[in-house]
mmCIF file of C-alpha atoms in Angstrom:
data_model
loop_
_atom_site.group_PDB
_atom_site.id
_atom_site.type_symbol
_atom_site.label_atom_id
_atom_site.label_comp_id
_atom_site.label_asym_id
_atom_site.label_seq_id
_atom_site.Cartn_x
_atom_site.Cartn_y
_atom_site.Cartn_z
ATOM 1 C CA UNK S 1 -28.826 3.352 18.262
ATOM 2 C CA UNK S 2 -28.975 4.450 14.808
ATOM 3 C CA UNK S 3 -25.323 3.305 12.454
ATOM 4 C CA UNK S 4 -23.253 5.696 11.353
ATOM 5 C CA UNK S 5 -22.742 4.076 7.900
ATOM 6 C CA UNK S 6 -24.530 1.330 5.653
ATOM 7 C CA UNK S 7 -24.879 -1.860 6.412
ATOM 8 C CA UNK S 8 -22.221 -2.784 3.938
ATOM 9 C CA UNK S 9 -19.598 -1.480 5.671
ATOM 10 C CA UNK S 10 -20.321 -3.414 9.212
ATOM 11 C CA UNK S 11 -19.070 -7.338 9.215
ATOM 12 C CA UNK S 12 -20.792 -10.123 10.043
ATOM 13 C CA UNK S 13 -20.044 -9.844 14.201
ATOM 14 C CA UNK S 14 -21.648 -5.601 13.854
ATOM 15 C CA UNK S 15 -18.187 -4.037 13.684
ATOM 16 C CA UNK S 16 -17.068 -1.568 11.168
ATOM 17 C CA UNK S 17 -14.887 -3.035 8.612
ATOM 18 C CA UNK S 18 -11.268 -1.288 7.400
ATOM 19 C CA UNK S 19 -11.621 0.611 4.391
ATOM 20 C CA UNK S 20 -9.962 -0.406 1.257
ATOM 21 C CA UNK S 21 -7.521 2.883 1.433
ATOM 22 C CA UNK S 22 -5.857 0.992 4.437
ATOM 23 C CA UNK S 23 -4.636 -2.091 2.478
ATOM 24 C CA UNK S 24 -3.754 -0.381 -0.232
ATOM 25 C CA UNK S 25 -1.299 1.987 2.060
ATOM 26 C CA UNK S 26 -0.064 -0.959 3.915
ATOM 27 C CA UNK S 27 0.585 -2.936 0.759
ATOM 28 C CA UNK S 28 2.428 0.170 -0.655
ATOM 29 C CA UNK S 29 4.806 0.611 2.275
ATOM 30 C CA UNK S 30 5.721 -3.027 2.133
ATOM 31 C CA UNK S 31 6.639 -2.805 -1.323
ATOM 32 C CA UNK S 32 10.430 -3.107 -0.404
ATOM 33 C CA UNK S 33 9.341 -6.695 1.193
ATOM 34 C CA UNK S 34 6.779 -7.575 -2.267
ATOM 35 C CA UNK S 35 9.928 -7.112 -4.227
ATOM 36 C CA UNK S 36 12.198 -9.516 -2.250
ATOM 37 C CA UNK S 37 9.554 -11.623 -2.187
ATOM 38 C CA UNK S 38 9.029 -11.433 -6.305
ATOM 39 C CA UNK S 39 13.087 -11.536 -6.704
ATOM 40 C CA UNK S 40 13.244 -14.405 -4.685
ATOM 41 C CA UNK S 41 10.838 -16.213 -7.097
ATOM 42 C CA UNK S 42 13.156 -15.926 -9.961
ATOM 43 C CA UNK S 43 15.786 -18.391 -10.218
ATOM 44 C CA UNK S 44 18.072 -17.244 -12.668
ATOM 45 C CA UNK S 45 18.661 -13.779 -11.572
ATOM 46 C CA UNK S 46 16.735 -12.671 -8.502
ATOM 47 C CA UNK S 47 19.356 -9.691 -7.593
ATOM 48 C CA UNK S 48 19.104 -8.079 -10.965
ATOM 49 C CA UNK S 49 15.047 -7.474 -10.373
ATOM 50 C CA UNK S 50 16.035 -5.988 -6.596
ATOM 51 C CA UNK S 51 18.793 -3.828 -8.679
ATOM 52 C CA UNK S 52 15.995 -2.544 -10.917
ATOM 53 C CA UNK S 53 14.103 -1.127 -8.115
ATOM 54 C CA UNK S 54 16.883 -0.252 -5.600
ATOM 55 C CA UNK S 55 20.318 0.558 -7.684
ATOM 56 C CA UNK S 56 22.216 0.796 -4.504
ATOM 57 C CA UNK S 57 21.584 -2.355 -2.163
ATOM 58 C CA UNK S 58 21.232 0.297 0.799
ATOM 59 C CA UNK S 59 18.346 1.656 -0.875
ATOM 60 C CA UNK S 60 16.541 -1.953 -0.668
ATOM 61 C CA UNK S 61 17.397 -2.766 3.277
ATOM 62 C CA UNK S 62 16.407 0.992 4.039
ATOM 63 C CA UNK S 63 13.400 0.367 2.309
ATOM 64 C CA UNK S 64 12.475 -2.644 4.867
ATOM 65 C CA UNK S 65 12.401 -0.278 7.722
ATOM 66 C CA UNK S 66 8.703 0.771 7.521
ATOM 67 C CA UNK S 67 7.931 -2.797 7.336
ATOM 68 C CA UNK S 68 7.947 -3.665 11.122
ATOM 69 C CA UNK S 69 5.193 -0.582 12.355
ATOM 70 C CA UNK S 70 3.423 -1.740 8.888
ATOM 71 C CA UNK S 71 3.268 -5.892 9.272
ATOM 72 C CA UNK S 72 2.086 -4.302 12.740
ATOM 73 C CA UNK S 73 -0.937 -3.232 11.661
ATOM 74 C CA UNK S 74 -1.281 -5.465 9.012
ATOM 75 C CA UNK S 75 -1.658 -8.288 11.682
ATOM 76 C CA UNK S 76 -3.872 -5.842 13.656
ATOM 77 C CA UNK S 77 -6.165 -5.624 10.766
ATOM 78 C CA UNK S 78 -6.149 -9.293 9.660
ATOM 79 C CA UNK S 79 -6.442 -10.988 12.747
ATOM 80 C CA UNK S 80 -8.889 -8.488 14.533
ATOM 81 C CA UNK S 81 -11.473 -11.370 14.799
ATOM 82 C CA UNK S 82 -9.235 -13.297 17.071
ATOM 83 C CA UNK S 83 -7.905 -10.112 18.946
ATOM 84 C CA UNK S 84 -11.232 -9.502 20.237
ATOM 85 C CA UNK S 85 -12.146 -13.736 20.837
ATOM 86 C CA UNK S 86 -9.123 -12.900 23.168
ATOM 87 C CA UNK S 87 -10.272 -9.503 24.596
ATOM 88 C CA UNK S 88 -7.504 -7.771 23.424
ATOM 89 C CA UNK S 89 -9.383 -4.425 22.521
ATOM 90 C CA UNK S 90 -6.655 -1.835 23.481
ATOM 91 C CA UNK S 91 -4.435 -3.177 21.168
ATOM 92 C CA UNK S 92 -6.442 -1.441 19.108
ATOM 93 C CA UNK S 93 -5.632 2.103 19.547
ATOM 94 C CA UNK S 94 -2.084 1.653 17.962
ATOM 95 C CA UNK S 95 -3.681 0.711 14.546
ATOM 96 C CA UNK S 96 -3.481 4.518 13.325
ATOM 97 C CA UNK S 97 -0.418 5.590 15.307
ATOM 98 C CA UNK S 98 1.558 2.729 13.704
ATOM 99 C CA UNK S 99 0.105 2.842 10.279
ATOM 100 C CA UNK S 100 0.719 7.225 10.175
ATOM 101 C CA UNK S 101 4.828 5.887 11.627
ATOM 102 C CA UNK S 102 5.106 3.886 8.868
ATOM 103 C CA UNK S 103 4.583 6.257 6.111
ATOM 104 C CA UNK S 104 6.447 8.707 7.880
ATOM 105 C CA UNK S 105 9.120 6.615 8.038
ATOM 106 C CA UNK S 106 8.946 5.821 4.259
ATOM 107 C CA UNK S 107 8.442 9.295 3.504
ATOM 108 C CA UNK S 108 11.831 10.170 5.502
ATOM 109 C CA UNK S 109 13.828 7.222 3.699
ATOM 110 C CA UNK S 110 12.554 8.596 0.161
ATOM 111 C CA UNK S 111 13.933 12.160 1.174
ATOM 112 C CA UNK S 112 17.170 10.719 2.312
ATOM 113 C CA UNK S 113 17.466 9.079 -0.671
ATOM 114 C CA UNK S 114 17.008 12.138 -3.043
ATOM 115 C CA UNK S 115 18.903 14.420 -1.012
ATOM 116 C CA UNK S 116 21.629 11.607 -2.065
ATOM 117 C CA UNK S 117 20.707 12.372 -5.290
ATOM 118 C CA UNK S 118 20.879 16.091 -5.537
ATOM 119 C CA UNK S 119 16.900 16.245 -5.967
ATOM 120 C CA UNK S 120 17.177 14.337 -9.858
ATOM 121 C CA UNK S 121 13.691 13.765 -11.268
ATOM 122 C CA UNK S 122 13.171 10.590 -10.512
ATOM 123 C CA UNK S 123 9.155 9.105 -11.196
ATOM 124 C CA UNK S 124 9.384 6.058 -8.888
ATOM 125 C CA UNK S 125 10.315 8.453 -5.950
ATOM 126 C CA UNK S 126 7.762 11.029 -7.193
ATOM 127 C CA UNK S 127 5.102 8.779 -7.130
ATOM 128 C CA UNK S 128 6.363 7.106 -3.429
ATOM 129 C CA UNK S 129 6.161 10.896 -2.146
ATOM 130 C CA UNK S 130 2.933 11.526 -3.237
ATOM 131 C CA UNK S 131 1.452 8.560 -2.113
ATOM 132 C CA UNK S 132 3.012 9.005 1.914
ATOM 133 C CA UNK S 133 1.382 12.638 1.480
ATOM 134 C CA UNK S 134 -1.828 11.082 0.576
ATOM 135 C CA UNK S 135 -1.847 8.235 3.013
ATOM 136 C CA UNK S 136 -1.164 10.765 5.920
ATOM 137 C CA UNK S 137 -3.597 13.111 4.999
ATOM 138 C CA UNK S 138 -5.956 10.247 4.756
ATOM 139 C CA UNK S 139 -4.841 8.766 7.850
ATOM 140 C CA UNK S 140 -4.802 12.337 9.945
ATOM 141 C CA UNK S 141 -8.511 13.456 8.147
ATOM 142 C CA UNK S 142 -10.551 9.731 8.043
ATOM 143 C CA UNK S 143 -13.583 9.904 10.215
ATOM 144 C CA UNK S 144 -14.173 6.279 9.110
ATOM 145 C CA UNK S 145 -10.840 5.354 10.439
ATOM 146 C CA UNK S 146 -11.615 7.392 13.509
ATOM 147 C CA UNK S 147 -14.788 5.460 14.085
ATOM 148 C CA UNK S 148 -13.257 2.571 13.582
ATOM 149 C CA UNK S 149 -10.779 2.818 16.103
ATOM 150 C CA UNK S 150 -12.830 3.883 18.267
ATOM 151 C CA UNK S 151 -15.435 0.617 17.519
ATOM 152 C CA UNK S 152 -12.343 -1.990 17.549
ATOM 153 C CA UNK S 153 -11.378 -0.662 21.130
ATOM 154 C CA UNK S 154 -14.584 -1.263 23.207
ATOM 155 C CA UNK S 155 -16.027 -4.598 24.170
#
């Protein structure tokens, strides 16, 4: 059977390896946990650096709501090699579902939040917009991520 892509993009077991676009949209939706992680670092004043990002503390614990379908994929991604030593290969199948529910999510909380502000220009909530658009249209369109659903999930 010929492969549907170089060899570069198959791992060292034959199975197709998670594009780069995937961390980079699962990293971006956990951006709410990056910065408590980054506050926590700094002793002197870790609340002012969460204040910077999130002026109202509701902002910053509605912003950890995408996390859970996210770190759920995350761990799908990162620990596929054991999922399938453990013939877990349905498990599989939720990768896109919960990776497309966690940017919608995001992209619901970023409305909310400028609805609460009347629509002001705002470049940080600009930029978090555009980037759920783009992950969902790259989520919704990827044949790569199609195939490699579809590779993950068989034995």
């Amino acid at each position: 059977m010929p492969l549907k892509y170089p060899l570069n993009y198959y791992d060292e077991s034959g199975r197709l390896k998670p594009p780069i676009f995937i961390y980079i949209f699962l990293l971006f939706v956990c951006r709410g946990f990056l910065v408590l992680i980054i506050s926590l670092s700094f002793r002197e004043d870790s609340e002012a650096l969460i204040r910077l990002f999130y002026p109202h503390p509701y902002h910053f614990y509605l912003s950890l709501l995408p996390l859970l379908p996210a770190a759920f994929a995350l761990y799908l991604v990162s620990y596929r090699n054991k999922l399938w030593k453990e013939t877990k290969f349905a498990i599989f199948k939720c990768l896109k579902p919960a990776m497309i529910l966690a940017l919608v999510i995001d992209l619901l909380i970023q409305s909310y939040i400028l609805i609460q502000l009347q629509f002001a220009f705002s470049m940080s909530h600009g930029v978090s917009i555009f980037m759920c658009g783009l992950g969902l249209v790259y989520l919704i369109r990827s044949q790569h991520l199609k195939n490699l659903t579809n590779d993950w999930s068989r034995p």
